[in-house]
XYZ file of C-alpha atoms in Angstrom:
553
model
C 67.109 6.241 52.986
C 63.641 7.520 52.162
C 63.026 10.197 48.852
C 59.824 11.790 48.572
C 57.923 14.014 45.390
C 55.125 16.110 46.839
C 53.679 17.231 43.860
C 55.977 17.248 41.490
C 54.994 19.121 37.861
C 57.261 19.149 34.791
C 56.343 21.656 31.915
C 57.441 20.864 28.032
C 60.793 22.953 27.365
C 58.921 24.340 24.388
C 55.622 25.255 25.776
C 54.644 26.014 29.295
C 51.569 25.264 29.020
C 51.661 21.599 28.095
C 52.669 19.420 31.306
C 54.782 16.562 30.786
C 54.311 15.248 34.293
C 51.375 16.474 36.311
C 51.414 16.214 40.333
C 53.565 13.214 40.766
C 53.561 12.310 44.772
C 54.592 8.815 46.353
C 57.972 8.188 48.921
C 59.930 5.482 47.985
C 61.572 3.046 51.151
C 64.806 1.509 51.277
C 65.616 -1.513 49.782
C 63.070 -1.557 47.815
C 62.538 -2.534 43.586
C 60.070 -0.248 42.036
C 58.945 -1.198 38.567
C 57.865 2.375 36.645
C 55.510 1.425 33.237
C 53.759 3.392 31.105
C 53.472 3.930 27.000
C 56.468 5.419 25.302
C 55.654 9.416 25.959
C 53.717 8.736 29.422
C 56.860 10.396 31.133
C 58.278 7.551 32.528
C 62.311 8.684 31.386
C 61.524 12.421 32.929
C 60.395 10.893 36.196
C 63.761 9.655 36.750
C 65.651 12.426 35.695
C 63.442 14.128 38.212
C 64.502 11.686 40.596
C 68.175 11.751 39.742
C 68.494 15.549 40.165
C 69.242 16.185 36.188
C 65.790 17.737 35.463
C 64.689 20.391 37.543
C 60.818 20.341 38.404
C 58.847 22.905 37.295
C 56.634 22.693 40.834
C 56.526 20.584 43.949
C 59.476 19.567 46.277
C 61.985 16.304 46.006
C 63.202 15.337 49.670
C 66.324 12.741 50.189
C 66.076 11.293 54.312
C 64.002 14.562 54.689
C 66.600 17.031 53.003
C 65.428 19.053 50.001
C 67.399 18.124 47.259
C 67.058 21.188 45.272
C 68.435 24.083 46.719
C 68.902 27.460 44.683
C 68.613 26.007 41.556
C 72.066 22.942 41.727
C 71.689 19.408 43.803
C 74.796 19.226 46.785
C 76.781 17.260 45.188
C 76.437 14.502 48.375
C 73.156 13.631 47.384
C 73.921 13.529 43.503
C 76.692 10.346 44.768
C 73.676 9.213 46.351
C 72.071 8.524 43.096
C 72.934 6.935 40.083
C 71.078 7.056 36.931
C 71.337 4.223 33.868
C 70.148 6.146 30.431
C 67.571 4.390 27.950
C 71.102 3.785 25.387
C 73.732 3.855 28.127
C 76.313 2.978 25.292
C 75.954 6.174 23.981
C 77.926 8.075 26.685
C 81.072 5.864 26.248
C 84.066 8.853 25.354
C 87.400 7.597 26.647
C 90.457 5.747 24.720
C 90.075 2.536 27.520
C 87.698 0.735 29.409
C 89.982 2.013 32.523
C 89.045 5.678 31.476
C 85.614 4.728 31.209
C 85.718 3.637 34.748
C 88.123 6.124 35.610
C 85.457 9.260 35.093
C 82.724 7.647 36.681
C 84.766 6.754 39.816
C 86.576 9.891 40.032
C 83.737 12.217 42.112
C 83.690 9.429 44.993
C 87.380 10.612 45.375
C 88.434 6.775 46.552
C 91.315 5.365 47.486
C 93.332 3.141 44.792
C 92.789 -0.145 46.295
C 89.213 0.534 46.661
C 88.937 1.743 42.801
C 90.353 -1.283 41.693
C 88.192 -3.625 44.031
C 85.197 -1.446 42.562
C 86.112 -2.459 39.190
C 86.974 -5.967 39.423
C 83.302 -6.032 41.078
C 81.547 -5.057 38.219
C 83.367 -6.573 35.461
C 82.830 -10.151 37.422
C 79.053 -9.215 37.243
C 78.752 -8.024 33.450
C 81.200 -9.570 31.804
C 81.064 -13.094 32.264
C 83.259 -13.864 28.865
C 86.329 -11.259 30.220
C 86.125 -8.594 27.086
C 86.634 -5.981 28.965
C 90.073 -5.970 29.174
C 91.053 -2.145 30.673
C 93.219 -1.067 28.370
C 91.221 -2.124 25.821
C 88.905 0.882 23.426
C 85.953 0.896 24.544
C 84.749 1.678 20.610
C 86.012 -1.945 19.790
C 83.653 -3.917 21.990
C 79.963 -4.797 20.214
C 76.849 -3.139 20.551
C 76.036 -5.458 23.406
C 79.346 -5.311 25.229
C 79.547 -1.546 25.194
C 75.795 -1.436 27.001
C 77.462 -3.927 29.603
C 80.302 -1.752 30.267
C 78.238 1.334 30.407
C 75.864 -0.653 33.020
C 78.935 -1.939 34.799
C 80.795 1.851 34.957
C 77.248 2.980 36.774
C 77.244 -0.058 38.929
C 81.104 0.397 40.193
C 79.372 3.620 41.693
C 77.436 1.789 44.231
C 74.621 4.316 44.797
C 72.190 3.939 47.468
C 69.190 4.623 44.993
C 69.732 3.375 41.407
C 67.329 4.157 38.498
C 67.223 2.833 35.285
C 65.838 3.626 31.717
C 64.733 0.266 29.973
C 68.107 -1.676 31.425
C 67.315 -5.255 29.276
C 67.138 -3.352 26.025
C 69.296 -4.384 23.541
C 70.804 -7.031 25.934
C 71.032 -10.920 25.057
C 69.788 -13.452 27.367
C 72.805 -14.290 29.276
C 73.584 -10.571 30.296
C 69.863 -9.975 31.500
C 69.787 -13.309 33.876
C 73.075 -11.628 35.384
C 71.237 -8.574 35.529
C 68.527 -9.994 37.054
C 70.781 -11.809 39.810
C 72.778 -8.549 40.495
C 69.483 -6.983 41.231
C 68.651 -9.819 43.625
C 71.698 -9.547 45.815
C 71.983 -6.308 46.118
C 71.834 -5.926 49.745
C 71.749 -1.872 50.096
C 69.833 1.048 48.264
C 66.856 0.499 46.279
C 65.965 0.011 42.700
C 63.443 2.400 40.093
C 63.351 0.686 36.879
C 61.323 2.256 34.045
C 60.675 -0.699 31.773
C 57.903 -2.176 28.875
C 59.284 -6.045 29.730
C 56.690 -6.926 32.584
C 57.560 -10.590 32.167
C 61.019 -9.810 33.665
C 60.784 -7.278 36.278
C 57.512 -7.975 37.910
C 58.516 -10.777 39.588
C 61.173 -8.634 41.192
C 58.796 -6.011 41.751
C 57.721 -4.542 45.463
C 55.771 -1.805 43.831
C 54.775 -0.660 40.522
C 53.720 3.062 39.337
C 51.554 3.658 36.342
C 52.230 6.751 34.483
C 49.597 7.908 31.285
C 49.931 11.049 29.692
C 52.512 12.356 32.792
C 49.337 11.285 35.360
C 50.129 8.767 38.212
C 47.176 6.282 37.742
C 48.152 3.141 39.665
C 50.212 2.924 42.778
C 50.404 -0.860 44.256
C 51.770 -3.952 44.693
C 51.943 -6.177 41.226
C 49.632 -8.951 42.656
C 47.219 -5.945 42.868
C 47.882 -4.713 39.212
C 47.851 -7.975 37.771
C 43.886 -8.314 39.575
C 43.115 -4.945 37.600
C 44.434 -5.526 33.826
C 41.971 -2.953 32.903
C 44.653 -0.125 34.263
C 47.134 -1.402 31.689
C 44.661 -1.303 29.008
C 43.656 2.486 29.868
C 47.261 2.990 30.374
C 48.027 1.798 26.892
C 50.489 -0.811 28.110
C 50.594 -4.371 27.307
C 49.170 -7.217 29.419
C 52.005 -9.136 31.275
C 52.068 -12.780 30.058
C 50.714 -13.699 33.468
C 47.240 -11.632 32.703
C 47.041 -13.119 29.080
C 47.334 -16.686 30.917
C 44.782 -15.910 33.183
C 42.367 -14.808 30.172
C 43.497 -17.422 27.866
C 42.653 -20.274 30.485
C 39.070 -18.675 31.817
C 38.023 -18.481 28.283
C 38.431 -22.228 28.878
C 36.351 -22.184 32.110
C 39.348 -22.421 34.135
C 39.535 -19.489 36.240
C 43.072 -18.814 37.837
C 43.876 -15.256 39.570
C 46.948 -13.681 37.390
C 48.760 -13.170 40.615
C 49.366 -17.086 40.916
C 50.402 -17.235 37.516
C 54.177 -16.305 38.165
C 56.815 -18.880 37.483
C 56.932 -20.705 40.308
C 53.140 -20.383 41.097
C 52.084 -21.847 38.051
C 51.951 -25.201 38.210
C 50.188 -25.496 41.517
C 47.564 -23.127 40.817
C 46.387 -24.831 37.671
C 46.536 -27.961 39.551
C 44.233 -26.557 41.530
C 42.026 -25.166 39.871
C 41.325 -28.215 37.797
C 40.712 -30.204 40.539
C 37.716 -27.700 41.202
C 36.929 -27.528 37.995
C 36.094 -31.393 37.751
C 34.620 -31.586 40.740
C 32.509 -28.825 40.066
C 29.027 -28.879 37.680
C 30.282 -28.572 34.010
C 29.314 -25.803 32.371
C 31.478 -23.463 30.367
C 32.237 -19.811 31.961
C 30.546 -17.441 29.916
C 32.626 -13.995 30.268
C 31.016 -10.962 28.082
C 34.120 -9.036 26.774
C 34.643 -5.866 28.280
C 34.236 -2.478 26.097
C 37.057 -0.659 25.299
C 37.291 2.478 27.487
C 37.403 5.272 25.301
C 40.681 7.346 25.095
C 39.900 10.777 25.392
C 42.174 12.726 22.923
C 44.006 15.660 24.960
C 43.331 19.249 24.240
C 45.526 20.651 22.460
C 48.313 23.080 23.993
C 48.182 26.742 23.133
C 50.962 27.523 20.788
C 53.371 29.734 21.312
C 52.809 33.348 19.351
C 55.323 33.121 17.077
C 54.915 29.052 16.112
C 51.821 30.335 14.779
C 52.372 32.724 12.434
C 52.985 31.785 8.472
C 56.348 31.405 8.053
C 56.599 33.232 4.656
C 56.051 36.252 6.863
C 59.059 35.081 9.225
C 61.345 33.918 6.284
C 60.739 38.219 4.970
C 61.866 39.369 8.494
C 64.405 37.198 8.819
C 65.770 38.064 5.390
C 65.234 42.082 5.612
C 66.774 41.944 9.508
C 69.929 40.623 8.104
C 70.348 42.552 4.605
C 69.870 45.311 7.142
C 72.170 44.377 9.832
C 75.063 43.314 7.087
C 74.972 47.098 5.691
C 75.248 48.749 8.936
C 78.646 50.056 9.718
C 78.574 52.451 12.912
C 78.175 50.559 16.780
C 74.642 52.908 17.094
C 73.448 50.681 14.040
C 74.365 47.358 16.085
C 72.508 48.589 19.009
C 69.354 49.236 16.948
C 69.741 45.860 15.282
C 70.218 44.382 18.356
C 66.896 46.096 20.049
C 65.190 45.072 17.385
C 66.263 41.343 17.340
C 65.162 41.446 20.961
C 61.657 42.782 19.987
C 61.456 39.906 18.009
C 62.333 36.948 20.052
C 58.995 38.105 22.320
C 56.248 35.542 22.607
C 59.002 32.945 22.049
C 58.682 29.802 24.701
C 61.051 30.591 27.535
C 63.037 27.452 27.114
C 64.467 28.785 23.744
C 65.482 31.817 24.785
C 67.352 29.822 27.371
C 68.660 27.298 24.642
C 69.956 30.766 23.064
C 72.772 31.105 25.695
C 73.962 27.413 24.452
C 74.742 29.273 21.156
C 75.396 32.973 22.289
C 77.798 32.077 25.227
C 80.872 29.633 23.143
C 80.926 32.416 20.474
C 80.873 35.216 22.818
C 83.988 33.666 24.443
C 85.475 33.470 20.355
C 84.738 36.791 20.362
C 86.519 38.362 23.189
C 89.419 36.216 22.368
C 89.564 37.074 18.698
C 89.137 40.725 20.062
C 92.132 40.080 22.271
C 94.053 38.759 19.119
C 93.376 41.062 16.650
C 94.444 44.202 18.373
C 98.290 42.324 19.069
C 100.884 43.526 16.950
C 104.712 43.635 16.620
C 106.664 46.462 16.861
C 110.325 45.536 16.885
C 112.298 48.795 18.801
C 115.580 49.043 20.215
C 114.599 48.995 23.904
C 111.130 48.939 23.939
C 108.572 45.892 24.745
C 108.532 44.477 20.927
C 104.541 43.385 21.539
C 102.179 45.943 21.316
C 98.101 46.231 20.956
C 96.451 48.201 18.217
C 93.091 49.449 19.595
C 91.703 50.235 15.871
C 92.572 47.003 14.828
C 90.855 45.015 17.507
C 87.810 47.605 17.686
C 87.138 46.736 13.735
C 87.903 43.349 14.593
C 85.078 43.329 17.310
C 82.315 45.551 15.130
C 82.730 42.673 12.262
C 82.402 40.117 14.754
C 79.129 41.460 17.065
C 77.423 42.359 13.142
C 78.068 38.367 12.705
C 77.065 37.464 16.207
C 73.612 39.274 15.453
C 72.983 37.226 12.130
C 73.785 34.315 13.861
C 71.161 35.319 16.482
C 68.545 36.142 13.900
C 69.043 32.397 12.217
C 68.381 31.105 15.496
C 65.305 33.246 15.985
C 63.854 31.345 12.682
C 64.899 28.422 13.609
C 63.153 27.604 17.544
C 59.952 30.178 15.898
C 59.550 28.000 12.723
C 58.345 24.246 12.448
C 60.756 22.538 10.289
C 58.231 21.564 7.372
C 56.793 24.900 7.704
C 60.499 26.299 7.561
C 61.020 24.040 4.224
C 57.556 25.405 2.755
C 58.109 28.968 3.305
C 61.439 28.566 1.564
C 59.748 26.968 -1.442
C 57.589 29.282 -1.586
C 60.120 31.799 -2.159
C 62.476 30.280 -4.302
C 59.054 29.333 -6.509
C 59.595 32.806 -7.933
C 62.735 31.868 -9.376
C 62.275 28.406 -10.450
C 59.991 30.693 -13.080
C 63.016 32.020 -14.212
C 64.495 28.297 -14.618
C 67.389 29.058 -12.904
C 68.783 25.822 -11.019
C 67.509 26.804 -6.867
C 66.472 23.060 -6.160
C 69.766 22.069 -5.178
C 70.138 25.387 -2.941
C 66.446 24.861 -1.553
C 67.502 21.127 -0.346
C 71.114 22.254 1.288
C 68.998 24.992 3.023
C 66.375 22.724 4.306
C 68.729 20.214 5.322
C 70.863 22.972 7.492
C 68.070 24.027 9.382
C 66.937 20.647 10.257
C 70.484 19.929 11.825
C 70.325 23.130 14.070
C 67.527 21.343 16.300
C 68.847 18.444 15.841
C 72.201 19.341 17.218
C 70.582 21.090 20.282
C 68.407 18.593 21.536
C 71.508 16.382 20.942
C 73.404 18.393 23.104
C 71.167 18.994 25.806
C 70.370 14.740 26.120
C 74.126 14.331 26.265
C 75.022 17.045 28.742
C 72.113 15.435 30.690
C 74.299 11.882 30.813
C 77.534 13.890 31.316
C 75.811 15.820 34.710
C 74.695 12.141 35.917
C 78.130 10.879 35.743
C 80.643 13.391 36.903
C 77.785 14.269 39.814
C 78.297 18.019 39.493
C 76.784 20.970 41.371
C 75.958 22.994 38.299
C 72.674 24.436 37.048
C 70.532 22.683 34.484
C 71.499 22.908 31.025
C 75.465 24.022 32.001
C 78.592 21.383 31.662
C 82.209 22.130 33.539
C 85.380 22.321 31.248
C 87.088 19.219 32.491
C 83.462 17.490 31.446
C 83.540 18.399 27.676
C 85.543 15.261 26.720
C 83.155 13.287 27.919
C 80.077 15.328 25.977
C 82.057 16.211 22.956
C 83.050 12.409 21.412
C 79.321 11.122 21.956
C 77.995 13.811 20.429
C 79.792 14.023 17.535
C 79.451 10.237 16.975
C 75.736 10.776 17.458
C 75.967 13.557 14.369
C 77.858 11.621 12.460
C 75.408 8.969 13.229
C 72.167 11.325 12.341
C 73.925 12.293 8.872
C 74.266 8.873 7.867
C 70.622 7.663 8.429
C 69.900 11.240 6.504
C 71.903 10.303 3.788
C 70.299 6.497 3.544
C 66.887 7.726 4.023
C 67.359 10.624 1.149
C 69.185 7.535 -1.115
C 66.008 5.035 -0.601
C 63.846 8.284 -1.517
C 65.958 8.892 -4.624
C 66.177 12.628 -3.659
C 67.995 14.210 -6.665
C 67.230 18.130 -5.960
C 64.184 18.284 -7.343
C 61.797 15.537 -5.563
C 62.415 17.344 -2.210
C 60.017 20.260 -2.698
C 56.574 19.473 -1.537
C 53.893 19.337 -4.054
C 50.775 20.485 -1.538
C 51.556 23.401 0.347
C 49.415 23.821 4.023
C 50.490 27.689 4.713
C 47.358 30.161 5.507
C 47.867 33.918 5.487
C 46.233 35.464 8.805
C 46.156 39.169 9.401
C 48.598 38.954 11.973
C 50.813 37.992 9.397
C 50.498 41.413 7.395
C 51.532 43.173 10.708
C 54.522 41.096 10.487
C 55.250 42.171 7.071
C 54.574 46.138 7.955
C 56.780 45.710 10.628
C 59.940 43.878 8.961
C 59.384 46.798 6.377
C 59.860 49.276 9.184
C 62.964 47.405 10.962
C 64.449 46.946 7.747
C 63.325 51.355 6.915
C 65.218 51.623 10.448
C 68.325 49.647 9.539
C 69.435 51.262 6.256
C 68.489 54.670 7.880
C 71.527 54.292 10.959
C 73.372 52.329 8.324
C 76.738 55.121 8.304
């Protein structure tokens, strides 16, 4: 089984203009270990969700044994059990009340029969848990840090895909459980291997191939005996020397010159041997190596930003105010319209990817709305002979005005919110409550709860899209990007939530060690400059807000 990228192109969700990865091609062969390395940001973990079918590319074509395997936007879902994808934390995806859940979801898209589930999972708790922890109808929220990576490794491995591809697999892993990683790797007799990884020492040996990524570029494709003969790739790559290149300098600073190739394990010994032999029987005379300059790192150009990331946000924060002081006083559906129009006016220039991330937030309270809709017209009329339930149209058109007018203010937060750095977003807002910190009335406190709300909105929906990511690679679903099935939002819901919970505490430590106490949080040096593009925003939130109170009855 062969898989192919013909130039492959990934663009930043945020910006289209910025490329993450930038005309990937290569095929990889079966049976095969590739070794993927690069500096953290090179786009080494977006290659293999490429690979995996998760991320959709931008441009170029993926091919599986010569079969496209995107096809109107969704993977078939036979190639998607072809593949199996390991996550940089794999613990992180762990959801169910037992180990045999755990197993349980990953298993249940092969559709196998019993005996061969349990045979599965036998397998792979032989291979990664050596000490027997993983008792099945044990939590899997009891085990340690280390155990629950193991079991996550061990729920992908039961899957026995043809092509597995992992995110820095030996992270976080002690000794023992890497050597048994190591040997599973080794005896694998079917399928092939993509590891992304920054410990050379341990995979390169395995290595048939290796692929240098820098800055989302392919700059090396070889064999490692060729890499480790060019050490000046790694150091343009901004990726550390194996310990086999260091050797190789260390000893020919001594005169003894050794090709890094012949420095693996088991190549060692001999090739020093050797090499001193010819060093003694050679004229003495130590080498003399002039040290090689530095290639320079040319800094990338910066990408264009976005229209609205540009603008001052004290010019956003008064549109964002006078659009929803406008929108709350409307009270006829002609008024919503308008709001809504304009709202739509003002999400243009935004990147495309957050007007998708939009539907994340519009489509759950769209669905609260035509149920609450649905419930607030019901009624009981108790009659002699007559159907006691009835439905109230009034009641449940009121009910449905109220909640579009809040659907639109919830709209217009997240308009600020994906158009508005974060520190910008905190500076505009002191800014404005400056005014009344004149007055000494107590808005520190109200600044700081603020600030810290909007941080969380990002925060919760780049959570969410990293965790419906792992919840597409394991239940191997036919779905678009970015969407999650019903039955799957067990397995996104409990991660994510731990992960919040998890965010929230680090907050709350890192606003303890700063000895936040309402008033240290407001930035003494403000960076905000007033363009003339920024008084056109002003005359025109004047002019939506004139519009607003004008269709207000």
């Amino acid at each position: 089984m062969s898989i192919v990228l013909q130039n492959i192109q990934i663009n930043a969700p945020d910006n289209s203009g910025q490329q993450l990865l930038k005309d990937i091609g290569f095929e990889l062969s079966d049976d095969s270990v590739m070794v993927l390395i690069g500096h953290s940001g090179s786009g080494k973990s977006t290659l293999l969700q490429v690979m995996a079918g998760i991320l959709e590319p931008s441009a170029g074509v993926i091919t599986l044994d010569n079969q496209p395997l995107w096809h109107k936007r969704k993977v078939d879902q036979a190639h998607l059990l072809r593949l199996g994808l390991i996550f940089q934390f794999p613990e992180q995806q762990l959801f169910a009340s037992s180990i045999r859940g755990e197993f349980a979801y990953s298993l249940r898209p092969y559709r196998l029969a019993a005996d061969e589930r349990e045979n599965r999972i036998r397998a792979a708790c032989a291979d990664l848990d050596p000490r027997g922890v993983f008792a099945l109808e044990r939590s899997p929220f009891g085990l340690s840090g280390g155990e629950q990576r193991r079991l996550a490794l061990a729920t992908t491995f039961a899957t026995a895909p043809d092509w597995l591809l992992m995110d820095e697999p030996t992270a976080g892993l002690e000794a023992a459980a890497v050597r048994e990683l190591l040997r599973i790797i080794r005896v694998r007799k079917r399928g092939g291997y993509v590891i992304a990884t920054h410990d050379l020492d341990t995979f390169l040996p395995l290595a048939d191939r290796v692929l240098v990524l820098d800055r989302g570029e392919l700059v090396f494709d070889g064999s490692p005996e060729a890499l480790c003969r060019a050490p000046e790739l790694l150091t343009r790559a901004g990726v550390g020397l194996p310990s086999c290149v260091e050797a190789a300098q260390a000893l020919a600073r001594r005169g003894i010159a050794i090709a890094p190739d012949l420095l693996a394990p088991e190549l060692a010994a001999p090739a020093i041997l050797q090499a001193l032999r010819e060093r003694s029987s050679a004229s003495p005379g130590p080498a003399q190596q002039a040290a090689a300059p530095k290639p320079e790192r040319v800094a990338p150009a910066a990408p264009p930003q976005a229209a609205w990331l540009a603008r001052d946000p004290r010019a956003k924060w008064l549109l964002y105010l006078l659009l929803v002081i406008g929108t709350m006083q409307l009270q006829v559906w002609s008024g919503l319209a308008a709001s809504a129009l304009l709202l739509g006016l003002s999400c243009l220039g935004l990147p495309r990817a957050a007007i998708r991330g939009s539907w994340k937030i519009a489509v759950p309270f769209l669905i609260f709305m035509f149920l609450s809709i649905l419930l607030g017209g019901v009624e009981w009329r108790p009659a002699d002979g007559q159907f006691p339930l009835g439905f109230a149209t009034e009641r449940s058109w009121s009910a449905g005005f109220v909640l579009t007018r809040l659907f639109l203010i919830l709209m217009v937060g997240y308009w600020l919110v994906v158009s508005t750095p974060y520190g910008q977003l905190v500076q505009g807002l002191n800014w404005a409550l400056s005014f009344f910190r004149k007055m000494k009335l107590p808005v520190e406190s109200f600044a700081l709860a603020v600030s810290l709300l909007f941080r969380f909105i990002p925060l919760i929906l780049r959570e969410w899209q990293r965790f419906s990511a792992i919840v597409r690679a394991r239940g191997k679903a036919a779905i678009r990007p970015g969407m999650v099935r019903m039955r799957d939002i067990p397995a996104l819901v409990v991660p994510l939530l731990l992960a919040m919970f998890h965010k929230a505490e680090q907050m709350t430590v890192a606003m303890e060690m700063k000895k936040i106490d309402g008033k240290q949080q407001l930035l003494k040096k403000s960076t905000l400059s007033w363009q003339p593009k920024d008084t056109l925003i002003v005359i025109w939130s004047v002019v939506v807000f004139g519009v607003l109170i004008v269709m207000r009855d």
